[in-house]
CSV table of C-alpha atoms in Angstrom, one decimal:
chain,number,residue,atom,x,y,z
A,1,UNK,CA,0.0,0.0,0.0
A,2,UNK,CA,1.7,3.3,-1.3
A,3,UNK,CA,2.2,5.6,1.5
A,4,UNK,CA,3.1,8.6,3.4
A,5,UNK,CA,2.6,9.4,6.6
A,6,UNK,CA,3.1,12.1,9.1
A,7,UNK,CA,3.4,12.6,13.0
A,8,UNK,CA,2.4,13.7,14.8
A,9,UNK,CA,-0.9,15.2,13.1
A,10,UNK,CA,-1.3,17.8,15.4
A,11,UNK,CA,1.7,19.9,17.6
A,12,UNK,CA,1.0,22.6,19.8
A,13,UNK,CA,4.3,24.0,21.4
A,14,UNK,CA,5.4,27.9,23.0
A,15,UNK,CA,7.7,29.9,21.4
A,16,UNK,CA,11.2,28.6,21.5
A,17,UNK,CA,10.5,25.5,21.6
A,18,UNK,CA,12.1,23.1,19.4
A,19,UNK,CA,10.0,20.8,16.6
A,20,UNK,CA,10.8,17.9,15.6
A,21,UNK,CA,8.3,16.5,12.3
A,22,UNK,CA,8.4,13.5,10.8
A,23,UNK,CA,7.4,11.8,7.4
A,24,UNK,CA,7.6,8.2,6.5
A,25,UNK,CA,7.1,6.9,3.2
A,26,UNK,CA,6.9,3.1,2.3
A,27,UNK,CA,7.5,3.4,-1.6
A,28,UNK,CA,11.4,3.5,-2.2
A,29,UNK,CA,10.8,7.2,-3.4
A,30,UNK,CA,14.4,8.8,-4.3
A,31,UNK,CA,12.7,12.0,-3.6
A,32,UNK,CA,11.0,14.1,-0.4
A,33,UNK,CA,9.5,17.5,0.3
A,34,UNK,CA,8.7,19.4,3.3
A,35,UNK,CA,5.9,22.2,2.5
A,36,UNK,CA,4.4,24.6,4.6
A,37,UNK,CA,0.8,25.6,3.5
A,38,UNK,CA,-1.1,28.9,4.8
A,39,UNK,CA,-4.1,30.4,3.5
A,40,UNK,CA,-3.4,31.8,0.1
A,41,UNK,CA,-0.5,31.1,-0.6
A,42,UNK,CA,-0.5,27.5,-1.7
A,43,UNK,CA,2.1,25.4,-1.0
A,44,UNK,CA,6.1,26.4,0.1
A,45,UNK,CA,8.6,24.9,-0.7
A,46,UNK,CA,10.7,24.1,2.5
A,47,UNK,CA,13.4,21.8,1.8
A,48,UNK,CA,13.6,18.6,-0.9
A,49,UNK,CA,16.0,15.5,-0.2
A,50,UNK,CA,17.2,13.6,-3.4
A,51,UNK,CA,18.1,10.8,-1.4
A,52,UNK,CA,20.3,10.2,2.1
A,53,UNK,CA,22.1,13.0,3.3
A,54,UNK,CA,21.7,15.1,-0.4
A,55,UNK,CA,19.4,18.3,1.0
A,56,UNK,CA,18.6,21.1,-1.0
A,57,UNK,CA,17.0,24.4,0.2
A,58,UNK,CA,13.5,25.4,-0.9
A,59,UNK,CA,12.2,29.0,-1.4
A,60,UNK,CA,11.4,29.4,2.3
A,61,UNK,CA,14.6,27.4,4.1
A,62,UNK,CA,14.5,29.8,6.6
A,63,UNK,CA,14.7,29.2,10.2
A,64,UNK,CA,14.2,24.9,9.5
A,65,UNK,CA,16.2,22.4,8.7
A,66,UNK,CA,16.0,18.9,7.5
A,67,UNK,CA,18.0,15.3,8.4
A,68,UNK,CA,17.8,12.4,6.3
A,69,UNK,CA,19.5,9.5,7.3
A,70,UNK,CA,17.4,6.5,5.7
A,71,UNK,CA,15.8,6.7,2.3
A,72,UNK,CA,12.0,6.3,3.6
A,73,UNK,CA,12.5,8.6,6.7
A,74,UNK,CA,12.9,12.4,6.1
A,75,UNK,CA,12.2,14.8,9.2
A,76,UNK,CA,12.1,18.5,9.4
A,77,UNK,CA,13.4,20.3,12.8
A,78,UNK,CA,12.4,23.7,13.6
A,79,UNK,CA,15.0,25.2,16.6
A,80,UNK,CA,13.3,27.4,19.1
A,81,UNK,CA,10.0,28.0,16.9
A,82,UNK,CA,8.6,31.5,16.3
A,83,UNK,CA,5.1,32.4,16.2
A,84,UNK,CA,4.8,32.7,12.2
A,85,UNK,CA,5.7,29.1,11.9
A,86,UNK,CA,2.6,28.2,12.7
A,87,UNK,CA,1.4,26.3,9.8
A,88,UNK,CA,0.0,23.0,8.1
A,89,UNK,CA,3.3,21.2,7.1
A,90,UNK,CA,3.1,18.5,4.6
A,91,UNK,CA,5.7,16.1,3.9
A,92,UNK,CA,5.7,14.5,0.2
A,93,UNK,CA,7.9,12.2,-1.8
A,94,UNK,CA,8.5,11.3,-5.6
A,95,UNK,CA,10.2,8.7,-7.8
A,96,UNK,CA,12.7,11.2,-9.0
A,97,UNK,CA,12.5,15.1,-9.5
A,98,UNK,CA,11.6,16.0,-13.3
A,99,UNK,CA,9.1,15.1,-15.4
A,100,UNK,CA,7.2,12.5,-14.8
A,101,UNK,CA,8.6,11.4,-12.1
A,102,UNK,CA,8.0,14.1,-10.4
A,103,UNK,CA,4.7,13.2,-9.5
A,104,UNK,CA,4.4,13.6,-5.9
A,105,UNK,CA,2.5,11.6,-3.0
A,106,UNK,CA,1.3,13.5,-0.1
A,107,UNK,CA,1.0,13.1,3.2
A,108,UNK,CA,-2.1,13.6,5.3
A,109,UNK,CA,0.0,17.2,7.1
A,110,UNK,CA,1.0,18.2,10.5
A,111,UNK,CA,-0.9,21.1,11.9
A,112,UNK,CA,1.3,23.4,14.1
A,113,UNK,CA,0.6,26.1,16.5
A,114,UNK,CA,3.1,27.8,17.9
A,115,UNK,CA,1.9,29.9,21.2
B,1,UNK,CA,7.1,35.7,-9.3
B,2,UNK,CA,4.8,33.3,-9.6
B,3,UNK,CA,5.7,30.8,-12.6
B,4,UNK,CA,2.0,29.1,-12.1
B,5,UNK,CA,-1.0,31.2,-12.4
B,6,UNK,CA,-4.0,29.8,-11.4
B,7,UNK,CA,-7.6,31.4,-12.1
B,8,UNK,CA,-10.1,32.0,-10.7
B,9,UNK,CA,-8.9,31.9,-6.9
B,10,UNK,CA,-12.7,30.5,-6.2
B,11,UNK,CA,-15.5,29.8,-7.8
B,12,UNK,CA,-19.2,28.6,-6.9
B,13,UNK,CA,-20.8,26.0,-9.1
B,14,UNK,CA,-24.6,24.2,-8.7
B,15,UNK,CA,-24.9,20.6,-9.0
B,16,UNK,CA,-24.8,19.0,-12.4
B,17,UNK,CA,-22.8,22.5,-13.6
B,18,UNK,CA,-19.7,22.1,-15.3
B,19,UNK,CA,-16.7,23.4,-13.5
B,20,UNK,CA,-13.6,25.0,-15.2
B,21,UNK,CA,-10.4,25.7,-13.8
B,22,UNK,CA,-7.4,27.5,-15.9
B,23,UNK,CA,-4.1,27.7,-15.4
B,24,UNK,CA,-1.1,29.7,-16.9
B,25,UNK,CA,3.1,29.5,-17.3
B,26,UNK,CA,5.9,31.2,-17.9
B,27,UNK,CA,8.3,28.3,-18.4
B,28,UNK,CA,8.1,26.8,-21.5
B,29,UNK,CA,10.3,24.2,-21.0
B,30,UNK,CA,7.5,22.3,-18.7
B,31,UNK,CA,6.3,19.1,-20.2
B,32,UNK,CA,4.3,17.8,-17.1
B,33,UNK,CA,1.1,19.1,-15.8
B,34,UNK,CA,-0.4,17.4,-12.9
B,35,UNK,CA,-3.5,18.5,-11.1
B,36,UNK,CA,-3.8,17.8,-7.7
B,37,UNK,CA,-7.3,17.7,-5.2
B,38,UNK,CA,-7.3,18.7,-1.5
B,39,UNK,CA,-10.1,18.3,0.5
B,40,UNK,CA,-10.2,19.7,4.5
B,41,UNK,CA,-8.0,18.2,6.6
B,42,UNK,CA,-6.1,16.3,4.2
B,43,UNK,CA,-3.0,16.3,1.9
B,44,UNK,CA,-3.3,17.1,-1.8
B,45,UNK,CA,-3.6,14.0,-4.2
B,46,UNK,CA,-3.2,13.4,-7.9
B,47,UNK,CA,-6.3,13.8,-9.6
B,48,UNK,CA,-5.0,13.5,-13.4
B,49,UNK,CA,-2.2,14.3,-15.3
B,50,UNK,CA,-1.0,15.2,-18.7
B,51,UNK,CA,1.9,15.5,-20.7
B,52,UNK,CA,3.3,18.6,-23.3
B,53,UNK,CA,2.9,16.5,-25.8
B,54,UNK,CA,-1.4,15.5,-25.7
B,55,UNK,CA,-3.8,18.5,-25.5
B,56,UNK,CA,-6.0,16.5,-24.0
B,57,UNK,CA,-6.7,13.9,-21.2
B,58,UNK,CA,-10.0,12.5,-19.8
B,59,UNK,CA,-10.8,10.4,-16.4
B,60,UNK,CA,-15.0,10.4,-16.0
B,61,UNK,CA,-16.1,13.7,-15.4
B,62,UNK,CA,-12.4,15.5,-15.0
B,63,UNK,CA,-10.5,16.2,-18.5
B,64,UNK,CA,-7.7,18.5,-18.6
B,65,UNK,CA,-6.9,20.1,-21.9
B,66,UNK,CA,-3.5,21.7,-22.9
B,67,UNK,CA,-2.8,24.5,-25.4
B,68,UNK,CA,1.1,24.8,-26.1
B,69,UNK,CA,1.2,27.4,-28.2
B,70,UNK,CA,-0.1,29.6,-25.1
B,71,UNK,CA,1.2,27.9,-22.3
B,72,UNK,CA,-2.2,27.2,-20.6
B,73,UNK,CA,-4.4,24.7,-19.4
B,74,UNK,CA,-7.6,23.7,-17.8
B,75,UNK,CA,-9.4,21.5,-15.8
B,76,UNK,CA,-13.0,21.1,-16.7
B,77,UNK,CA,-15.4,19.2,-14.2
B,78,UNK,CA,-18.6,17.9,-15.5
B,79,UNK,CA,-21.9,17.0,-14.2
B,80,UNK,CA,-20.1,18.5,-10.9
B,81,UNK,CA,-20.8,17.2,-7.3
B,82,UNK,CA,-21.2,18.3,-3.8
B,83,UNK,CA,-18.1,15.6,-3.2
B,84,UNK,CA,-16.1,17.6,-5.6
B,85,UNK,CA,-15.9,21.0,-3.4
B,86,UNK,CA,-12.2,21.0,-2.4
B,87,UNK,CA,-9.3,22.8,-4.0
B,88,UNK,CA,-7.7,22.3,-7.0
B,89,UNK,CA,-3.9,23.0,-7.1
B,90,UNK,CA,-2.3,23.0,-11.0
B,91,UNK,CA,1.5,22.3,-11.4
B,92,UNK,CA,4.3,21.8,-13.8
B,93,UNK,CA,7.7,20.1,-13.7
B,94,UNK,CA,10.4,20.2,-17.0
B,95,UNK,CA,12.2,17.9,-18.1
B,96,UNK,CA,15.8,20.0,-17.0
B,97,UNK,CA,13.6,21.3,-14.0
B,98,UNK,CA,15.6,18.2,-11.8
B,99,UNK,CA,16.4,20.5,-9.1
B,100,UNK,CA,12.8,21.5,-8.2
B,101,UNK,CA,10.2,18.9,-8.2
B,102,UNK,CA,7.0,20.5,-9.1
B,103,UNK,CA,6.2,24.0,-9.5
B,104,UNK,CA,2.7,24.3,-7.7
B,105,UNK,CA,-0.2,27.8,-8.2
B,106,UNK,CA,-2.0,29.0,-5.7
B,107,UNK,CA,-4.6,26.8,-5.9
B,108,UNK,CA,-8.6,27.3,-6.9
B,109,UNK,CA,-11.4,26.6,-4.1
B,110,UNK,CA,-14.6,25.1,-6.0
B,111,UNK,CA,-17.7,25.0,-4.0
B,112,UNK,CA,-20.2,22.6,-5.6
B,113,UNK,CA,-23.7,23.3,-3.7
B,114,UNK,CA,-26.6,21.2,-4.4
């Protein structure tokens, strides 16, 4: 069954806190994504991991960071969270990164407050 | 900039009523057009696909149709249901794009009211 999943599902932590997400994927996919999705503005590009320990910065890298130490496991860490991190984060992961591979598999999100 | 442009941001639509959904892009080196659905509460998920080189694609009552020459797209919805209110999020990847993944728009919000 082709899969990715996401804990936890809901996170509430204060300010400064640190965050630890993480995505699974059962599916042998090369490639992962973390997003961040707030109303209107679709979905952010975090980071994107073309395989163990081969990150790549998004469009919004700011203030996360990623680890990826076995192919299905990707997590994203936010130290000492702010305020506007509060989010939905989804976690995704693809064959490969062009074409049609590219096709990417969702996971179900992690909504975050941060207080 | 965005390289995606999705219109309109929402739209309304009665049961039975035919939905349609466009999409616009600067990159003309894209050659893959996926459209993805999200309902509440839930990641988005592939709801058809097509390549650069069809203009056209159909899966029941969702058909996606591509015009090369000016680098847009749409989804159309037919005979639309309550069950399809959700958003609809166009993207694009190229073929040399291997550093990216998929270029996603903002994302259209259909509300299908019986």
């Amino acid at each position: 069954d082709m899969k990715v999943t996401q804990m936890p599902r809901y996170l509430i932590k204060r300010m400064g806190e640190n965050v630890l997400l993480e995505c699974g994927q059962d599916m042998s996919h090369e490639t992962m994504y973390w997003y961040r999705q707030d109303p209107g503005l679709g979905l952010q590009l975090i980071y994107i991991s073309y395989d163990v320990d081969s990150n790549s910065e998004g469009d919004i890298p700011k203030g996360y960071r990623v680890s990826r130490k076995k192919r299905e496991h990707f997590s994203l860490i936010l130290d000492s969270a702010k305020t506007n991190q509060t989010s939905v984060y989804f976690c995704a992961s693809s064959l490969g990164d062009w074409g049609v591979d590219a096709e990417q598999f969702f996971g179900p999100g992690t909504r975050l407050t941060v207080l | 900039q965005q390289q995606v442009r999705q219109s309109p941001q929402s739209l309304t639509v009665w049961e039975g009523g035919t939905t349609v959904l466009t999409c616009s892009y600067e990159d003309s080196t894209f050659n893959y057009f996926p459209w993805y659905q999200q309902f509440p509460g839930e990641g988005p998920a592939l709801l058809i696909s097509i390549l650069s080189v069809s203009d056209k694609k159909e899966d029941g009552r969702f058909t996606t149709f591509f015009n090369k020459r000016e680098k847009k797209l749409s989804l159309h919805i037919i005979d639309s249901q309550p069950g399809d209110s959700a958003t609809y999020f166009c993207a694009a990847s190229a073929w040399d794009n291997y550093a990216q993944g998929l270029t996603f728009g903002l994302g259209t919000r259909v509300s299908v009211f019986p």
